[in-house]
PDB file of C-alpha atoms in Angstrom:
ATOM      1  CA  MET A   8     -36.535 -47.933 132.165  1.00 46.00           C
ATOM      2  CA  ILE A   9     -40.057 -47.530 133.574  1.00 46.00           C
ATOM      3  CA  SER A  10     -40.201 -45.334 136.674  1.00 52.00           C
ATOM      4  CA  VAL A  11     -42.744 -45.394 139.516  1.00 47.00           C
ATOM      5  CA  ALA A  12     -43.806 -41.896 138.462  1.00 51.00           C
ATOM      6  CA  ASP A  13     -44.633 -43.167 134.972  1.00 50.00           C
ATOM      7  CA  LEU A  14     -46.799 -45.927 136.418  1.00 42.00           C
ATOM      8  CA  LEU A  15     -48.696 -43.487 138.639  1.00 45.00           C
ATOM      9  CA  THR A  16     -49.204 -41.073 135.760  1.00 50.00           C
ATOM     10  CA  ASN A  17     -49.945 -43.406 132.874  1.00 50.00           C
ATOM     11  CA  ASN A  18     -51.395 -46.319 134.846  1.00 47.00           C
ATOM     12  CA  ARG A  19     -49.998 -48.919 132.466  1.00 47.00           C
ATOM     13  CA  ILE A  20     -46.847 -50.848 131.669  1.00 50.00           C
ATOM     14  CA  PRO A  21     -46.055 -50.731 127.939  1.00 62.00           C
ATOM     15  CA  GLY A  22     -45.751 -54.205 126.435  1.00 74.00           C
ATOM     16  CA  ASN A  23     -44.318 -55.216 123.084  1.00 85.00           C
ATOM     17  CA  TYR A  24     -46.085 -52.898 120.666  1.00 91.00           C
ATOM     18  CA  PHE A  25     -45.969 -55.383 117.782  1.00 93.00           C
ATOM     19  CA  THR A  26     -47.499 -58.354 119.621  1.00 91.00           C
ATOM     20  CA  THR A  27     -49.642 -59.944 116.927  1.00 90.00           C
ATOM     21  CA  ASP A  28     -52.908 -60.173 118.879  1.00 89.00           C
ATOM     22  CA  ALA A  29     -52.761 -56.485 119.800  1.00 90.00           C
ATOM     23  CA  TYR A  30     -51.237 -55.089 116.601  1.00 92.00           C
ATOM     24  CA  VAL A  31     -53.345 -56.714 113.877  1.00 92.00           C
ATOM     25  CA  ARG A  32     -57.049 -55.899 113.848  1.00 90.00           C
ATOM     26  CA  SER A  33     -59.541 -57.204 111.316  1.00 87.00           C
ATOM     27  CA  ASP A  34     -63.071 -56.471 110.199  1.00 84.00           C
ATOM     28  CA  LEU A  35     -64.462 -59.603 108.538  1.00 78.00           C
ATOM     29  CA  GLU A  36     -67.572 -57.852 107.264  1.00 78.00           C
ATOM     30  CA  LEU A  37     -65.601 -55.162 105.452  1.00 78.00           C
ATOM     31  CA  GLY A  38     -62.654 -57.428 104.639  1.00 80.00           C
ATOM     32  CA  LEU A  39     -60.145 -55.000 106.172  1.00 88.00           C
ATOM     33  CA  LEU A  40     -56.903 -55.483 108.049  1.00 90.00           C
ATOM     34  CA  GLU A  41     -55.540 -52.619 110.146  1.00 92.00           C
ATOM     35  CA  ASN A  42     -52.800 -52.065 112.697  1.00 90.00           C
ATOM     36  CA  ARG A  43     -53.476 -50.696 116.149  1.00 90.00           C
ATOM     37  CA  ARG A  44     -53.173 -47.103 114.867  1.00 89.00           C
ATOM     38  CA  GLY A  45     -55.820 -47.710 112.216  1.00 88.00           C
ATOM     39  CA  ASP A  46     -53.396 -47.849 109.277  1.00 89.00           C
ATOM     40  CA  ARG A  47     -54.335 -50.331 106.540  1.00 89.00           C
ATOM     41  CA  LEU A  48     -52.450 -53.610 106.231  1.00 89.00           C
ATOM     42  CA  VAL A  49     -52.253 -55.677 103.063  1.00 87.00           C
ATOM     43  CA  ALA A  50     -52.240 -59.477 102.982  1.00 87.00           C
ATOM     44  CA  LEU A  51     -50.208 -60.931 100.111  1.00 86.00           C
ATOM     45  CA  PRO A  52     -51.377 -64.398  99.030  1.00 88.00           C
ATOM     46  CA  GLU A  53     -48.736 -66.904  97.983  1.00 89.00           C
ATOM     47  CA  THR A  54     -50.043 -66.925  94.418  1.00 91.00           C
ATOM     48  CA  LEU A  55     -49.422 -63.165  94.136  1.00 89.00           C
ATOM     49  CA  ILE A  56     -45.810 -63.511  95.323  1.00 90.00           C
ATOM     50  CA  GLN A  57     -45.286 -66.317  92.798  1.00 90.00           C
ATOM     51  CA  ALA A  58     -46.838 -64.185  90.056  1.00 91.00           C
ATOM     52  CA  ILE A  59     -44.571 -61.237  90.900  1.00 90.00           C
ATOM     53  CA  TYR A  60     -41.493 -63.419  90.520  1.00 89.00           C
ATOM     54  CA  SER A  61     -42.628 -65.048  87.276  1.00 91.00           C
ATOM     55  CA  GLY A  62     -43.953 -61.793  85.769  1.00 92.00           C
ATOM     56  CA  LEU A  63     -40.742 -59.887  86.495  1.00 90.00           C
ATOM     57  CA  ASP A  64     -38.656 -62.728  85.109  1.00 89.00           C
ATOM     58  CA  ARG A  65     -40.591 -62.674  81.816  1.00 90.00           C
ATOM     59  CA  GLU A  66     -40.573 -58.894  81.520  1.00 91.00           C
ATOM     60  CA  THR A  67     -37.142 -57.931  82.832  1.00 90.00           C
ATOM     61  CA  GLY A  68     -34.997 -61.102  82.854  1.00 86.00           C
ATOM     62  CA  GLN A  69     -31.724 -60.554  84.695  1.00 84.00           C
ATOM     63  CA  ALA A  70     -32.879 -57.075  85.745  1.00 91.00           C
ATOM     64  CA  THR A  71     -35.392 -58.751  88.100  1.00 90.00           C
ATOM     65  CA  ARG A  72     -32.760 -58.643  90.853  1.00 90.00           C
ATOM     66  CA  LEU A  73     -32.362 -54.884  90.574  1.00 93.00           C
ATOM     67  CA  VAL A  74     -36.114 -54.253  90.297  1.00 94.00           C
ATOM     68  CA  LEU A  75     -36.839 -56.289  93.440  1.00 94.00           C
ATOM     69  CA  PHE A  76     -33.985 -54.672  95.366  1.00 96.00           C
ATOM     70  CA  ASN A  77     -35.111 -51.159  94.424  1.00 95.00           C
ATOM     71  CA  CYS A  78     -38.716 -51.969  95.352  1.00 94.00           C
ATOM     72  CA  GLY A  79     -37.477 -53.323  98.680  1.00 94.00           C
ATOM     73  CA  SER A  80     -35.395 -50.207  99.229  1.00 96.00           C
ATOM     74  CA  TRP A  81     -38.446 -47.980  98.721  1.00 95.00           C
ATOM     75  CA  TRP A  82     -40.489 -50.272 100.965  1.00 93.00           C
ATOM     76  CA  GLY A  83     -37.765 -50.235 103.635  1.00 94.00           C
ATOM     77  CA  LYS A  84     -37.621 -46.439 103.643  1.00 94.00           C
ATOM     78  CA  ASN A  85     -41.340 -46.168 104.386  1.00 94.00           C
ATOM     79  CA  PHE A  86     -41.188 -49.107 106.775  1.00 94.00           C
ATOM     80  CA  TYR A  87     -38.497 -47.370 108.834  1.00 96.00           C
ATOM     81  CA  THR A  88     -40.498 -44.135 109.033  1.00 95.00           C
ATOM     82  CA  ARG A  89     -43.625 -45.953 110.217  1.00 94.00           C
ATOM     83  CA  PHE A  90     -41.641 -48.159 112.634  1.00 95.00           C
ATOM     84  CA  ARG A  91     -39.974 -45.119 114.215  1.00 95.00           C
ATOM     85  CA  GLU A  92     -43.191 -43.134 114.500  1.00 94.00           C
ATOM     86  CA  GLU A  93     -45.171 -45.986 116.023  1.00 93.00           C
ATOM     87  CA  LEU A  94     -42.563 -46.802 118.653  1.00 93.00           C
ATOM     88  CA  THR A  95     -41.966 -43.141 119.523  1.00 93.00           C
ATOM     89  CA  ASP A  96     -45.697 -42.583 120.043  1.00 92.00           C
ATOM     90  CA  TYR A  97     -46.162 -45.758 122.069  1.00 91.00           C
ATOM     91  CA  TYR A  98     -43.097 -45.700 124.325  1.00 89.00           C
ATOM     92  CA  GLY A  99     -42.747 -41.928 124.575  1.00 89.00           C
ATOM     93  CA  GLN A 100     -39.078 -41.898 123.609  1.00 88.00           C
ATOM     94  CA  ALA A 101     -37.068 -41.541 120.435  1.00 90.00           C
ATOM     95  CA  LEU A 102     -35.903 -44.684 118.666  1.00 89.00           C
ATOM     96  CA  ALA A 103     -32.301 -43.582 119.220  1.00 86.00           C
ATOM     97  CA  ASP A 104     -32.883 -43.578 122.993  1.00 90.00           C
ATOM     98  CA  MET A 105     -34.037 -47.184 123.147  1.00 89.00           C
ATOM     99  CA  THR A 106     -31.636 -49.836 124.389  1.00 89.00           C
ATOM    100  CA  MET A 107     -30.408 -52.420 121.882  1.00 88.00           C
ATOM    101  CA  ALA A 108     -32.398 -55.122 123.695  1.00 88.00           C
ATOM    102  CA  GLU A 109     -35.606 -53.083 123.463  1.00 90.00           C
ATOM    103  CA  PHE A 110     -35.036 -52.271 119.807  1.00 91.00           C
ATOM    104  CA  LEU A 111     -34.324 -55.888 118.849  1.00 91.00           C
ATOM    105  CA  GLN A 112     -37.318 -57.200 120.767  1.00 92.00           C
ATOM    106  CA  CYS A 113     -39.593 -54.796 118.897  1.00 93.00           C
ATOM    107  CA  PHE A 114     -38.001 -55.378 115.506  1.00 94.00           C
ATOM    108  CA  GLU A 115     -38.030 -59.170 115.811  1.00 95.00           C
ATOM    109  CA  GLN A 116     -41.702 -59.159 116.823  1.00 95.00           C
ATOM    110  CA  CYS A 117     -42.508 -56.678 114.058  1.00 95.00           C
ATOM    111  CA  TRP A 118     -40.925 -59.008 111.479  1.00 95.00           C
ATOM    112  CA  ILE A 119     -42.994 -61.947 112.768  1.00 95.00           C
ATOM    113  CA  THR A 120     -46.257 -60.000 112.984  1.00 94.00           C
ATOM    114  CA  HIS A 121     -45.957 -58.795 109.396  1.00 93.00           C
ATOM    115  CA  GLY A 122     -45.642 -62.411 108.289  1.00 92.00           C
ATOM    116  CA  TRP A 123     -42.053 -62.212 107.091  1.00 93.00           C
ATOM    117  CA  GLY A 124     -40.804 -65.157 109.182  1.00 94.00           C
ATOM    118  CA  LYS A 125     -38.364 -64.923 112.071  1.00 95.00           C
ATOM    119  CA  PHE A 126     -35.541 -62.386 112.395  1.00 94.00           C
ATOM    120  CA  LYS A 127     -32.261 -62.624 114.304  1.00 94.00           C
ATOM    121  CA  LEU A 128     -29.360 -60.175 114.405  1.00 92.00           C
ATOM    122  CA  ASP A 129     -25.899 -61.740 114.629  1.00 90.00           C
ATOM    123  CA  SER A 130     -23.358 -59.272 116.054  1.00 86.00           C
ATOM    124  CA  GLU A 131     -20.330 -61.564 115.591  1.00 88.00           C
ATOM    125  CA  TYR A 132     -18.916 -59.418 112.778  1.00 91.00           C
ATOM    126  CA  GLN A 133     -20.072 -56.042 114.085  1.00 89.00           C
ATOM    127  CA  ASN A 134     -16.548 -54.999 115.085  1.00 90.00           C
ATOM    128  CA  ARG A 135     -15.418 -55.760 111.536  1.00 91.00           C
ATOM    129  CA  GLY A 136     -17.988 -53.393 110.054  1.00 91.00           C
ATOM    130  CA  PHE A 137     -20.707 -55.897 109.109  1.00 94.00           C
ATOM    131  CA  LEU A 138     -24.138 -56.746 110.472  1.00 94.00           C
ATOM    132  CA  VAL A 139     -25.258 -60.300 109.765  1.00 96.00           C
ATOM    133  CA  ILE A 140     -28.987 -60.998 109.802  1.00 96.00           C
ATOM    134  CA  GLU A 141     -30.623 -64.403 109.861  1.00 96.00           C
ATOM    135  CA  THR A 142     -34.221 -64.941 108.806  1.00 96.00           C
ATOM    136  CA  THR A 143     -36.204 -68.173 108.672  1.00 95.00           C
ATOM    137  CA  ASN A 144     -39.559 -69.166 107.188  1.00 95.00           C
ATOM    138  CA  SER A 145     -39.371 -66.329 104.675  1.00 94.00           C
ATOM    139  CA  PRO A 146     -42.454 -66.208 102.389  1.00 91.00           C
ATOM    140  CA  PHE A 147     -40.298 -64.623  99.698  1.00 90.00           C
ATOM    141  CA  ALA A 148     -37.795 -67.478  99.757  1.00 91.00           C
ATOM    142  CA  SER A 149     -40.448 -70.207  99.943  1.00 89.00           C
ATOM    143  CA  GLN A 150     -42.320 -68.896  96.890  1.00 87.00           C
ATOM    144  CA  ALA A 151     -39.268 -67.963  94.829  1.00 82.00           C
ATOM    145  CA  PRO A 152     -38.383 -69.983  91.724  1.00 80.00           C
ATOM    146  CA  LYS A 153     -35.509 -72.377  92.297  1.00 79.00           C
ATOM    147  CA  GLY A 154     -32.230 -71.045  90.986  1.00 77.00           C
ATOM    148  CA  ASP A 155     -28.494 -71.183  91.562  1.00 80.00           C
ATOM    149  CA  ARG A 156     -28.143 -68.159  93.849  1.00 86.00           C
ATOM    150  CA  PRO A 157     -30.037 -66.432  96.719  1.00 90.00           C
ATOM    151  CA  ILE A 158     -33.260 -64.844  95.510  1.00 91.00           C
ATOM    152  CA  CYS A 159     -34.548 -62.596  98.345  1.00 93.00           C
ATOM    153  CA  PHE A 160     -33.583 -59.296  96.735  1.00 94.00           C
ATOM    154  CA  LEU A 161     -36.749 -57.632  98.039  1.00 94.00           C
ATOM    155  CA  GLU A 162     -35.766 -58.341 101.650  1.00 96.00           C
ATOM    156  CA  ALA A 163     -32.178 -57.267 100.953  1.00 96.00           C
ATOM    157  CA  GLY A 164     -33.502 -53.923  99.714  1.00 96.00           C
ATOM    158  CA  ILE A 165     -35.703 -53.508 102.805  1.00 96.00           C
ATOM    159  CA  LEU A 166     -32.795 -54.217 105.173  1.00 97.00           C
ATOM    160  CA  SER A 167     -30.406 -51.977 103.233  1.00 97.00           C
ATOM    161  CA  SER A 168     -32.738 -48.988 103.397  1.00 96.00           C
ATOM    162  CA  PHE A 169     -33.895 -49.601 106.984  1.00 96.00           C
ATOM    163  CA  PHE A 170     -30.416 -49.839 108.482  1.00 95.00           C
ATOM    164  CA  SER A 171     -29.134 -46.959 106.345  1.00 96.00           C
ATOM    165  CA  GLN A 172     -31.711 -44.683 107.931  1.00 94.00           C
ATOM    166  CA  LEU A 173     -31.234 -46.181 111.377  1.00 93.00           C
ATOM    167  CA  THR A 174     -27.458 -45.584 111.340  1.00 91.00           C
ATOM    168  CA  GLY A 175     -27.344 -42.446 109.204  1.00 92.00           C
ATOM    169  CA  LYS A 176     -24.919 -44.124 106.780  1.00 93.00           C
ATOM    170  CA  GLU A 177     -25.436 -45.288 103.208  1.00 95.00           C
ATOM    171  CA  LEU A 178     -25.361 -49.067 103.602  1.00 96.00           C
ATOM    172  CA  HIS A 179     -25.823 -51.937 101.196  1.00 96.00           C
ATOM    173  CA  CYS A 180     -27.128 -55.455 101.806  1.00 97.00           C
ATOM    174  CA  ILE A 181     -26.368 -58.763 100.107  1.00 96.00           C
ATOM    175  CA  GLN A 182     -27.790 -62.226 100.690  1.00 97.00           C
ATOM    176  CA  THR A 183     -25.240 -65.012 101.142  1.00 96.00           C
ATOM    177  CA  ALA A 184     -27.503 -67.983 101.941  1.00 95.00           C
ATOM    178  CA  CYS A 185     -31.094 -68.762 101.000  1.00 94.00           C
ATOM    179  CA  GLU A 186     -33.753 -71.197 102.098  1.00 93.00           C
ATOM    180  CA  SER A 187     -34.722 -71.602  98.442  1.00 91.00           C
ATOM    181  CA  LEU A 188     -31.337 -73.297  97.923  1.00 91.00           C
ATOM    182  CA  GLY A 189     -31.770 -75.649 100.876  1.00 90.00           C
ATOM    183  CA  ALA A 190     -30.045 -73.529 103.544  1.00 92.00           C
ATOM    184  CA  GLU A 191     -31.362 -73.719 107.109  1.00 93.00           C
ATOM    185  CA  CYS A 192     -31.830 -69.953 107.133  1.00 95.00           C
ATOM    186  CA  ASN A 193     -31.385 -66.861 105.003  1.00 96.00           C
ATOM    187  CA  HIS A 194     -28.217 -64.890 105.698  1.00 97.00           C
ATOM    188  CA  PHE A 195     -28.028 -61.186 104.864  1.00 97.00           C
ATOM    189  CA  VAL A 196     -24.914 -59.052 105.327  1.00 97.00           C
ATOM    190  CA  VAL A 197     -25.257 -55.282 105.793  1.00 96.00           C
ATOM    191  CA  GLY A 198     -22.268 -52.983 105.354  1.00 95.00           C
ATOM    192  CA  LEU A 199     -20.654 -50.357 103.142  1.00 95.00           C
ATOM    193  CA  ALA A 200     -21.170 -51.155  99.451  1.00 94.00           C
ATOM    194  CA  LYS A 201     -17.442 -50.975  98.647  1.00 94.00           C
ATOM    195  CA  ARG A 202     -16.588 -53.521 101.340  1.00 94.00           C
ATOM    196  CA  LEU A 203     -19.371 -55.870 100.230  1.00 94.00           C
ATOM    197  CA  GLN A 204     -18.445 -55.754  96.552  1.00 93.00           C
ATOM    198  CA  PRO A 205     -16.034 -58.753  96.661  1.00 92.00           C
ATOM    199  CA  ALA A 206     -18.853 -60.951  97.951  1.00 93.00           C
ATOM    200  CA  GLU A 207     -20.802 -60.767  94.690  1.00 90.00           C
ATOM    201  CA  ALA A 208     -18.365 -63.006  92.849  1.00 91.00           C
ATOM    202  CA  LEU A 209     -18.224 -65.427  95.785  1.00 93.00           C
ATOM    203  CA  ILE A 210     -22.013 -65.713  95.797  1.00 92.00           C
ATOM    204  CA  GLU A 211     -21.980 -66.507  92.085  1.00 89.00           C
ATOM    205  CA  GLN A 212     -19.466 -69.254  92.867  1.00 90.00           C
ATOM    206  CA  GLN A 213     -21.941 -70.615  95.453  1.00 89.00           C
ATOM    207  CA  MET A 214     -19.486 -70.312  98.323  1.00 93.00           C
ATOM    208  CA  PRO A 215     -20.985 -70.929 101.782  1.00 93.00           C
ATOM    209  CA  HIS A 216     -21.828 -68.014 104.064  1.00 94.00           C
ATOM    210  CA  THR A 217     -18.990 -68.670 106.527  1.00 93.00           C
ATOM    211  CA  ALA A 218     -16.394 -68.714 103.749  1.00 94.00           C
ATOM    212  CA  ILE A 219     -17.748 -65.462 102.321  1.00 94.00           C
ATOM    213  CA  MET A 220     -17.533 -63.771 105.722  1.00 95.00           C
ATOM    214  CA  GLU A 221     -13.968 -65.000 106.221  1.00 93.00           C
ATOM    215  CA  THR A 222     -13.006 -63.464 102.894  1.00 93.00           C
ATOM    216  CA  LEU A 223     -14.719 -60.151 103.635  1.00 93.00           C
ATOM    217  CA  CYS A 224     -13.049 -59.908 107.038  1.00 91.00           C
ATOM    218  CA  ALA A 225      -9.598 -60.973 105.866  1.00 82.00           C
TER     219      ALA A 225
END
């Protein structure tokens, strides 16, 4: 909560740090994209995402899933560190001291600003030990080759690593619904790997997200 003393001292009211217009800065002459701290940002064209999928499929086959997940996990680890540092510097408080509403507002805007679509946390199954995440307009799903199962293993790896560090527990993430298969949104489920293991077979059977969650919570 912002106090009167803070306003008198700092003379500003902190807004959403990741607001796109304030966070992303560009230099057209140099062809650079930077965030508000001066760190470099990289723009991934759709053709590159398509090439990553097709190249991995040719080179690694079925192992593509694991490669993408591990890359996402590494990405998520660094993403969490940067996310925590930026918010701590800007708001003057540790990430752990932020309210859930403040954290979600920042994270949702961060997801949008980085061009990953829209993010929503569903807490319906939180008391059962699972976090359900919904994303829409995912560039990874839209450019993925059409298949018979969810394909956003990169995002699953990011979410697994991010929430593992946020909670201090070793968590896993699986995708139960995908826009590439015609779903209205992408569903990701975060929880302990042992508890999520039964879902793998259900995903292969193309069971809907709600049915998978009912089975996991049974």
